Short mmCIF file of C-alpha atoms and ligand atoms in Angstrom, two decimals:
data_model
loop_
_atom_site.label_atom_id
_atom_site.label_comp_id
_atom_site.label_asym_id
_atom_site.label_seq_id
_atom_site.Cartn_x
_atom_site.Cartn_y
_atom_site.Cartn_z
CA UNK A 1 0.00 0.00 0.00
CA UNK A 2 1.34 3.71 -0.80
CA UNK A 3 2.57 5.49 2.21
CA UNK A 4 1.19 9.00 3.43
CA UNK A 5 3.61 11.71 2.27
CA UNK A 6 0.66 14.62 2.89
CA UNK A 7 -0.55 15.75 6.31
CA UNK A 8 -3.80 18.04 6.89
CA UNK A 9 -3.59 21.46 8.93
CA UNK A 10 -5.69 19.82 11.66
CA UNK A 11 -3.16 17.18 12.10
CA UNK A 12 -0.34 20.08 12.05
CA UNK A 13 -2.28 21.61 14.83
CA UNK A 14 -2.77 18.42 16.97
CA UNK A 15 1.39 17.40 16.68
CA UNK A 16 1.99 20.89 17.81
CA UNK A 17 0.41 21.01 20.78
CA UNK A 18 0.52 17.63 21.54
CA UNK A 19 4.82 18.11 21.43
CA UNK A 20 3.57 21.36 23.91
CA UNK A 21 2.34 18.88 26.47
CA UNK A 22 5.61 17.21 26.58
CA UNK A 23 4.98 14.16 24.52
CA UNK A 24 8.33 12.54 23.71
CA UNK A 25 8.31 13.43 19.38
CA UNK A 26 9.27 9.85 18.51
CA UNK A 27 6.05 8.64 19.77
CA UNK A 28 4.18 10.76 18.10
CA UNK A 29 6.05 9.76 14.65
CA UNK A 30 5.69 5.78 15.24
CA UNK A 31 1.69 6.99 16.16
CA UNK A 32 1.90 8.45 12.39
CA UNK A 33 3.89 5.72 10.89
CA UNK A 34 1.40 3.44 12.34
CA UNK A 35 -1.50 5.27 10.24
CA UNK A 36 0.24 4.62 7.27
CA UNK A 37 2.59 7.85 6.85
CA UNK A 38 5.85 7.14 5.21
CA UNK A 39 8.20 7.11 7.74
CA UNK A 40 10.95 9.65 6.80
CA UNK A 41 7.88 11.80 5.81
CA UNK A 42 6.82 11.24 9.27
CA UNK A 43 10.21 12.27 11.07
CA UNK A 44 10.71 15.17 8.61
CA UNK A 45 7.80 16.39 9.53
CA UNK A 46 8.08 16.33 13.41
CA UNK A 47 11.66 18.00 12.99
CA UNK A 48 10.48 20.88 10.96
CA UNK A 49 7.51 21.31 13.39
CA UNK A 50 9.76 20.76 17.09
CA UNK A 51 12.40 23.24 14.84
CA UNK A 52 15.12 22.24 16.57
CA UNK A 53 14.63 23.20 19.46
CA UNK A 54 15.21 20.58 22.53
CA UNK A 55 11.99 19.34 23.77
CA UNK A 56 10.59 18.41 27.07
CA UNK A 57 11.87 14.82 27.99
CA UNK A 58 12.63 14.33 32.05
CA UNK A 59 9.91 12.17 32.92
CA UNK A 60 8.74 11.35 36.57
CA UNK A 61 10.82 12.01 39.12
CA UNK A 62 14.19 10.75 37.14
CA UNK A 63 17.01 13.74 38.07
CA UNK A 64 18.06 16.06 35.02
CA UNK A 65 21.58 14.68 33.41
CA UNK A 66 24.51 17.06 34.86
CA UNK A 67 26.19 18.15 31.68
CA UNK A 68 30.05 17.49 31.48
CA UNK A 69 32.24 18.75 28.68
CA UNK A 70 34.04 15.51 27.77
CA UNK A 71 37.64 15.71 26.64
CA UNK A 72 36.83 15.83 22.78
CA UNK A 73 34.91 19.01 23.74
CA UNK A 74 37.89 21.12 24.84
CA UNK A 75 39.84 20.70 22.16
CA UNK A 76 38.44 23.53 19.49
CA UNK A 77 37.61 23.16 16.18
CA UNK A 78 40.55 21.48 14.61
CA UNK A 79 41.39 17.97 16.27
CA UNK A 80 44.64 16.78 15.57
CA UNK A 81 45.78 13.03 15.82
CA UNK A 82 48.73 11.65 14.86
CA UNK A 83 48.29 11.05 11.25
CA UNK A 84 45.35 13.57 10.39
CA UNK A 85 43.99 16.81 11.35
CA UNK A 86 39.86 16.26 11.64
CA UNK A 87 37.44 18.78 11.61
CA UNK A 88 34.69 19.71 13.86
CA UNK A 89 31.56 20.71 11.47
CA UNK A 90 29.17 20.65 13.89
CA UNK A 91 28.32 20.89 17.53
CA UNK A 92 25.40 20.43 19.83
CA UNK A 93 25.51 20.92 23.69
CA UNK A 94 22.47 18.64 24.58
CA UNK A 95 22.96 15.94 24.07
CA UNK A 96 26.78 16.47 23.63
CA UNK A 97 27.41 15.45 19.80
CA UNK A 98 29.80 16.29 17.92
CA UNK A 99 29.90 16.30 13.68
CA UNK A 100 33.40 15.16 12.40
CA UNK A 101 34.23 15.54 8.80
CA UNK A 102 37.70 13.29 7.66
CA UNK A 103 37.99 10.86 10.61
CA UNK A 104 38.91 8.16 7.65
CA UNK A 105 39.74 7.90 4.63
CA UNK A 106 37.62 7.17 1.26
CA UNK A 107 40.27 4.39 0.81
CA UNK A 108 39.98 3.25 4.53
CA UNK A 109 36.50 3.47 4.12
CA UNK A 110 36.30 1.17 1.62
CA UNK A 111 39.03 -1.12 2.58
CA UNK A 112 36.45 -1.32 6.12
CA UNK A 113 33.53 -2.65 3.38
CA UNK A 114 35.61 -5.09 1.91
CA UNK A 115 36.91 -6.48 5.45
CA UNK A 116 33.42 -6.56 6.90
CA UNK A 117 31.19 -7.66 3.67
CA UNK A 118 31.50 -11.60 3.97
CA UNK A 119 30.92 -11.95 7.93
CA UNK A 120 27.52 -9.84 8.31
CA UNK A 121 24.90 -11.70 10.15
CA UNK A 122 21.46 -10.03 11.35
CA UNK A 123 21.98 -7.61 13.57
CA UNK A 124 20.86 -7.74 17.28
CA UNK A 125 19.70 -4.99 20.02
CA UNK A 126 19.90 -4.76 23.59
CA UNK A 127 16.48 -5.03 25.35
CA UNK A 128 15.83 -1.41 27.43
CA UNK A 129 14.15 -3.56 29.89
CA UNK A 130 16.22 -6.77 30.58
CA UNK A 131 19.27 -6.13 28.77
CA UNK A 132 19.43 -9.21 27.15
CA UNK A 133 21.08 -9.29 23.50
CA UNK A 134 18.24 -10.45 21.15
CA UNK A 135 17.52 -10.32 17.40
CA UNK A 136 14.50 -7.49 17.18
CA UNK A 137 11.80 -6.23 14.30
CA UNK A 138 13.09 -2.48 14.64
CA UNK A 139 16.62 -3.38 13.84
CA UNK A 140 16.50 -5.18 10.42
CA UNK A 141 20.74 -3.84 9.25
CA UNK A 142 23.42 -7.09 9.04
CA UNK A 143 26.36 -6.47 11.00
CA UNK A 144 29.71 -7.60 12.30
CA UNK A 145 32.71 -7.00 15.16
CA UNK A 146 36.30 -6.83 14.52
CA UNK A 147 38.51 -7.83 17.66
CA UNK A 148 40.77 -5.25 19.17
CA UNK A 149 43.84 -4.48 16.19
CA UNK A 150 42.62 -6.80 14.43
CA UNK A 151 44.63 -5.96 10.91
CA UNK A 152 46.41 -3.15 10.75
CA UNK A 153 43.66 -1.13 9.77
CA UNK A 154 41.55 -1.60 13.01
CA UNK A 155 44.41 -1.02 14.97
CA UNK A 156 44.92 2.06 12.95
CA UNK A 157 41.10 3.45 13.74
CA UNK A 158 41.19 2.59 17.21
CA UNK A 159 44.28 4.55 17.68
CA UNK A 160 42.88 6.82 15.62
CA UNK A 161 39.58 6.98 18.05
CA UNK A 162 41.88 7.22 21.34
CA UNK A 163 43.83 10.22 20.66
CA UNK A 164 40.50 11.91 19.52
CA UNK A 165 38.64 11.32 22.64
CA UNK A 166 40.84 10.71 24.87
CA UNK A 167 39.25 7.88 25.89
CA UNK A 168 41.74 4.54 26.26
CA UNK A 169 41.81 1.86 23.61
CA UNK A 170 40.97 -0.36 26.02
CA UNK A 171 37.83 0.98 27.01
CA UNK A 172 36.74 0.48 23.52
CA UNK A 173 34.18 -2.21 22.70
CA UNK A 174 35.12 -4.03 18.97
CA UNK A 175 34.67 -1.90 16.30
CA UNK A 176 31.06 -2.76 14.55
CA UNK A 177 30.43 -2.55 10.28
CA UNK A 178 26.89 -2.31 9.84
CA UNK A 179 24.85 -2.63 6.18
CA UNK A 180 21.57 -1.18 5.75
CA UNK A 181 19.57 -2.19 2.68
CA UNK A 182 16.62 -0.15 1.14
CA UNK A 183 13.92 0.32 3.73
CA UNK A 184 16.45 -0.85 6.25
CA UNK A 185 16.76 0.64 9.93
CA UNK A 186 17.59 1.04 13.32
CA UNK A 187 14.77 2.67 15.66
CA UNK A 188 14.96 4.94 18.04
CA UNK A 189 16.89 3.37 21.21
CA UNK A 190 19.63 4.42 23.72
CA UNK A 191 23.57 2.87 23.24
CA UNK A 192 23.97 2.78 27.28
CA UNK A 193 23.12 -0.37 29.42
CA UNK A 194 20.01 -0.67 32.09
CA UNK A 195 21.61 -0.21 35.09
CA UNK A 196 21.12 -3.57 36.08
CA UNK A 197 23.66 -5.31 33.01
CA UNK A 198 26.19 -2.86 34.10
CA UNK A 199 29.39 -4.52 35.10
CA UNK A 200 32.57 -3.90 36.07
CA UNK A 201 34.58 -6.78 34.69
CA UNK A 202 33.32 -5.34 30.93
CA UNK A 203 33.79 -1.73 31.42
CA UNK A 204 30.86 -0.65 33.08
CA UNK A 205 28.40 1.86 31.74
CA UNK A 206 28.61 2.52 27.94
CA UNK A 207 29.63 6.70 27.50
CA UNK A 208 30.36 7.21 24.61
CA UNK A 209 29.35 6.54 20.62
CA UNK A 210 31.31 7.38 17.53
CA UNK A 211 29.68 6.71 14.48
CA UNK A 212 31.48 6.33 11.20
CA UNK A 213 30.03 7.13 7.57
CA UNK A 214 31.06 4.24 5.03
CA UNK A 215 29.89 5.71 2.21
CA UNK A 216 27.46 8.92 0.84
CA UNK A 217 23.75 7.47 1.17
CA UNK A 218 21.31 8.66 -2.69
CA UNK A 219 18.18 9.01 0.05
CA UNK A 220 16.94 7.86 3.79
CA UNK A 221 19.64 7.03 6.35
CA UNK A 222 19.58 9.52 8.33
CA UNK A 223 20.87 9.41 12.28
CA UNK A 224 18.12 10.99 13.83
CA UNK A 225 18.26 12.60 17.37
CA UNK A 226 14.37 12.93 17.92
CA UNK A 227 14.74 14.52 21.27
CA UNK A 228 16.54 16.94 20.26
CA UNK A 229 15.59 17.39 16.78
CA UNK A 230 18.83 16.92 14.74
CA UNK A 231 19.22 14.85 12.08
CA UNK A 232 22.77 13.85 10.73
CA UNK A 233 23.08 12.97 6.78
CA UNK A 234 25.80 10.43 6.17
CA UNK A 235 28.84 11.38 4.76
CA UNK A 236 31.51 9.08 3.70
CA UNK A 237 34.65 9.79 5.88
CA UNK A 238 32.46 11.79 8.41
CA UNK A 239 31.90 10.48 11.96
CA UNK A 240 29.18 11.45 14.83
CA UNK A 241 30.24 11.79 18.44
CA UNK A 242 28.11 11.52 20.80
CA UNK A 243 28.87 11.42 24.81
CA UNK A 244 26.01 10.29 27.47
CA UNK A 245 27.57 9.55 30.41
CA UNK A 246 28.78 11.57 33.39
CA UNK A 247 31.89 10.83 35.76
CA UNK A 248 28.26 10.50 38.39
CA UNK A 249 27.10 7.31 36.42
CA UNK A 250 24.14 9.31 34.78
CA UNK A 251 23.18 8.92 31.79
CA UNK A 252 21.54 11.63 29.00
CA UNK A 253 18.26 10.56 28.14
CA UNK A 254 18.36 13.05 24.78
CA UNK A 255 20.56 10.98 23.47
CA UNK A 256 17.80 8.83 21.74
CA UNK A 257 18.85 7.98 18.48
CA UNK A 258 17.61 5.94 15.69
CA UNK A 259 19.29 5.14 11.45
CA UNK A 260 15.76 6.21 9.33
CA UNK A 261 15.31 3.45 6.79
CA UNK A 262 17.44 3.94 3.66
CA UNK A 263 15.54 5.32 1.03
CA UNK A 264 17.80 4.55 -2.36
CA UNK A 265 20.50 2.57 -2.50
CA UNK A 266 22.60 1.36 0.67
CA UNK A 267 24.38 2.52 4.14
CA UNK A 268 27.50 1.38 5.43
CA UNK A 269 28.49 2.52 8.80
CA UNK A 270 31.17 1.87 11.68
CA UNK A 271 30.08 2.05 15.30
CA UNK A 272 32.26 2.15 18.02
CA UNK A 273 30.95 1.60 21.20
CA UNK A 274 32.78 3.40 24.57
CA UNK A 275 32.79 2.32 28.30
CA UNK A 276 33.64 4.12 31.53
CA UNK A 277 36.51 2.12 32.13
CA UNK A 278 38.82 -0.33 30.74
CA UNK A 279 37.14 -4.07 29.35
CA UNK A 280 38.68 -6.76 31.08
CA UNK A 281 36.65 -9.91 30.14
CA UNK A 282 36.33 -9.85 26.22
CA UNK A 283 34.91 -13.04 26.15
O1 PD2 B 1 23.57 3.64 11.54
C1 PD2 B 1 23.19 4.56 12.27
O2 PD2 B 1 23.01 5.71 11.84
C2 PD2 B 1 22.98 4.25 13.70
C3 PD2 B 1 21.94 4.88 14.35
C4 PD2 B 1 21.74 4.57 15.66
C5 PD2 B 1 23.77 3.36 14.38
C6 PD2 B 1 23.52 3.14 15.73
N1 PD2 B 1 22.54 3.75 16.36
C7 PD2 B 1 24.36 2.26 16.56
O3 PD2 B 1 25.19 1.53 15.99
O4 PD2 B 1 24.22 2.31 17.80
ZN1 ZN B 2 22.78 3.52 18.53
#
């Protein structure tokens, strides 16, 4: 059946205020998907209409995220590394992300594809609730891990990663290759742990993403940030960081992110997954 792509004033009216009475906006776009709408036509929509502005999130009685500047954040606008001098295109206080243009290579890029393309299996999520690793409807992307230096290459990233963000190699998870066909995604979810999976012997918490563009994307594929209303288009080369945990073991709720499905063609990503301390059981 063809998707919505069209939305009446009275509907307009009723997303407005209903994103006035604090509704969390991605609800209000899987209500819409859910009546048929396309669904980048649905998260379009709700960005243009929240206009970027942050929206009410803090529900209950949870206490508000104390903002820390994390070491990538005091560096300025040029980040120099070792063997490249990245730049920072893009910044956003809450939640802390960070738009990185050059963190690899076109040829890196691609040699990453070619490393990655003949091990992807389905990909799998972390339940919110139980934290148990399961294969889930709203992640339908194949991906993959690397182990720590793999080849040369990994080593080179992770290095790479480290002196960017100051953040040890060790505290790294693998790096992750993920493929996204057409109409492929990844809905909205948080990278950090339930408290209760949280464990020392594998780094504790989860603070830190950095998300790696594999190649340009025709249409769809967009990183979405619904809470805050910011939407990243893939770039090949570029990288998103994004930091949401404090030295207090909070963690930012407006970090909610989601991959929109892929519209034309494919997406090829990297993820790289950061903990509050160093990984000692890799098993
Ligand atoms: O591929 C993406 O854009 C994406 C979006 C949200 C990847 C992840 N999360 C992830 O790997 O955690
Ligand atoms: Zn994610």
């Amino acid at each position: 059946m063809e998707k919505l792509t069209h939305i009446s004033n009275d509907l307009k009216e009723w997303i407005v205020n209903t994103l006035k009475t604090g509704a969390n906006p991605e609800m209000i776009a899987n209500a819409m998907i859910k009546k048929g709408f396309d669904p980048i036509f649905a998260y379009k929509v709700l960005l243009k209409l929240v206009n970027n502005q942050p929206v009410q999130t803090s529900g209950g009685n949870m206490p508000l995220y104390k903002y820390e500047t994390p070491e990538i954040g005091k560096k300025g606008t040029i980040l120099s590394t070792s063997d490249r001098d990245i730049k920072v295109l893009m910044r956003i206080e809450k939640p802390f992300t960070l738009y990185l243009e050059n963190v690899l290579s076109e040829q890196e890029c691609d040699e990453l594809i070619e490393l990655s393309k003949n091990r992807l299996k389905p990909s799998r999520v972390v339940d919110n609730v139980t934290g148990e690793i399961k294969a889930a409807p709203g992640r339908t992307s194949s991906g993959m891990y690397f182990r720590l230096e793999e080849t040369p290459l990994i080593g080179r990233i992770e290095r790479r990663i480290e002196e960017l963000t100051n953040i040890p190699i060790e505290n790294g998870e693998g790096l992750q290759v993920l493929h996204y066909k057409e109409g492929e995604e990844y809905k909205p979810h948080f990278d950090y742990f339930p408290e209760s999976k949280i464990q020392e012997s594998t780094g504790g918490q989860r603070i830190a993403t950095v998300l790696i563009y594999l190649n340009d994307v025709p249409a769809g594929g967009e990183t979405i940030f619904p809470k805050a209303g910011v939407s990243v288009t893939p770039k090949k080369g570029s990288a998103v960081y994004f930091h949401y945990g404090n030295s207090e073991g909070q963690v930012d709720r407006l970090s909610l992110h989601s991959s929109i499905p892929v519209a034309e063609g494919e997406k090829w990503v990297s993820t790289k997954w950061l903990r509050q301390s160093e990984i000692l059981d890799r098993t």
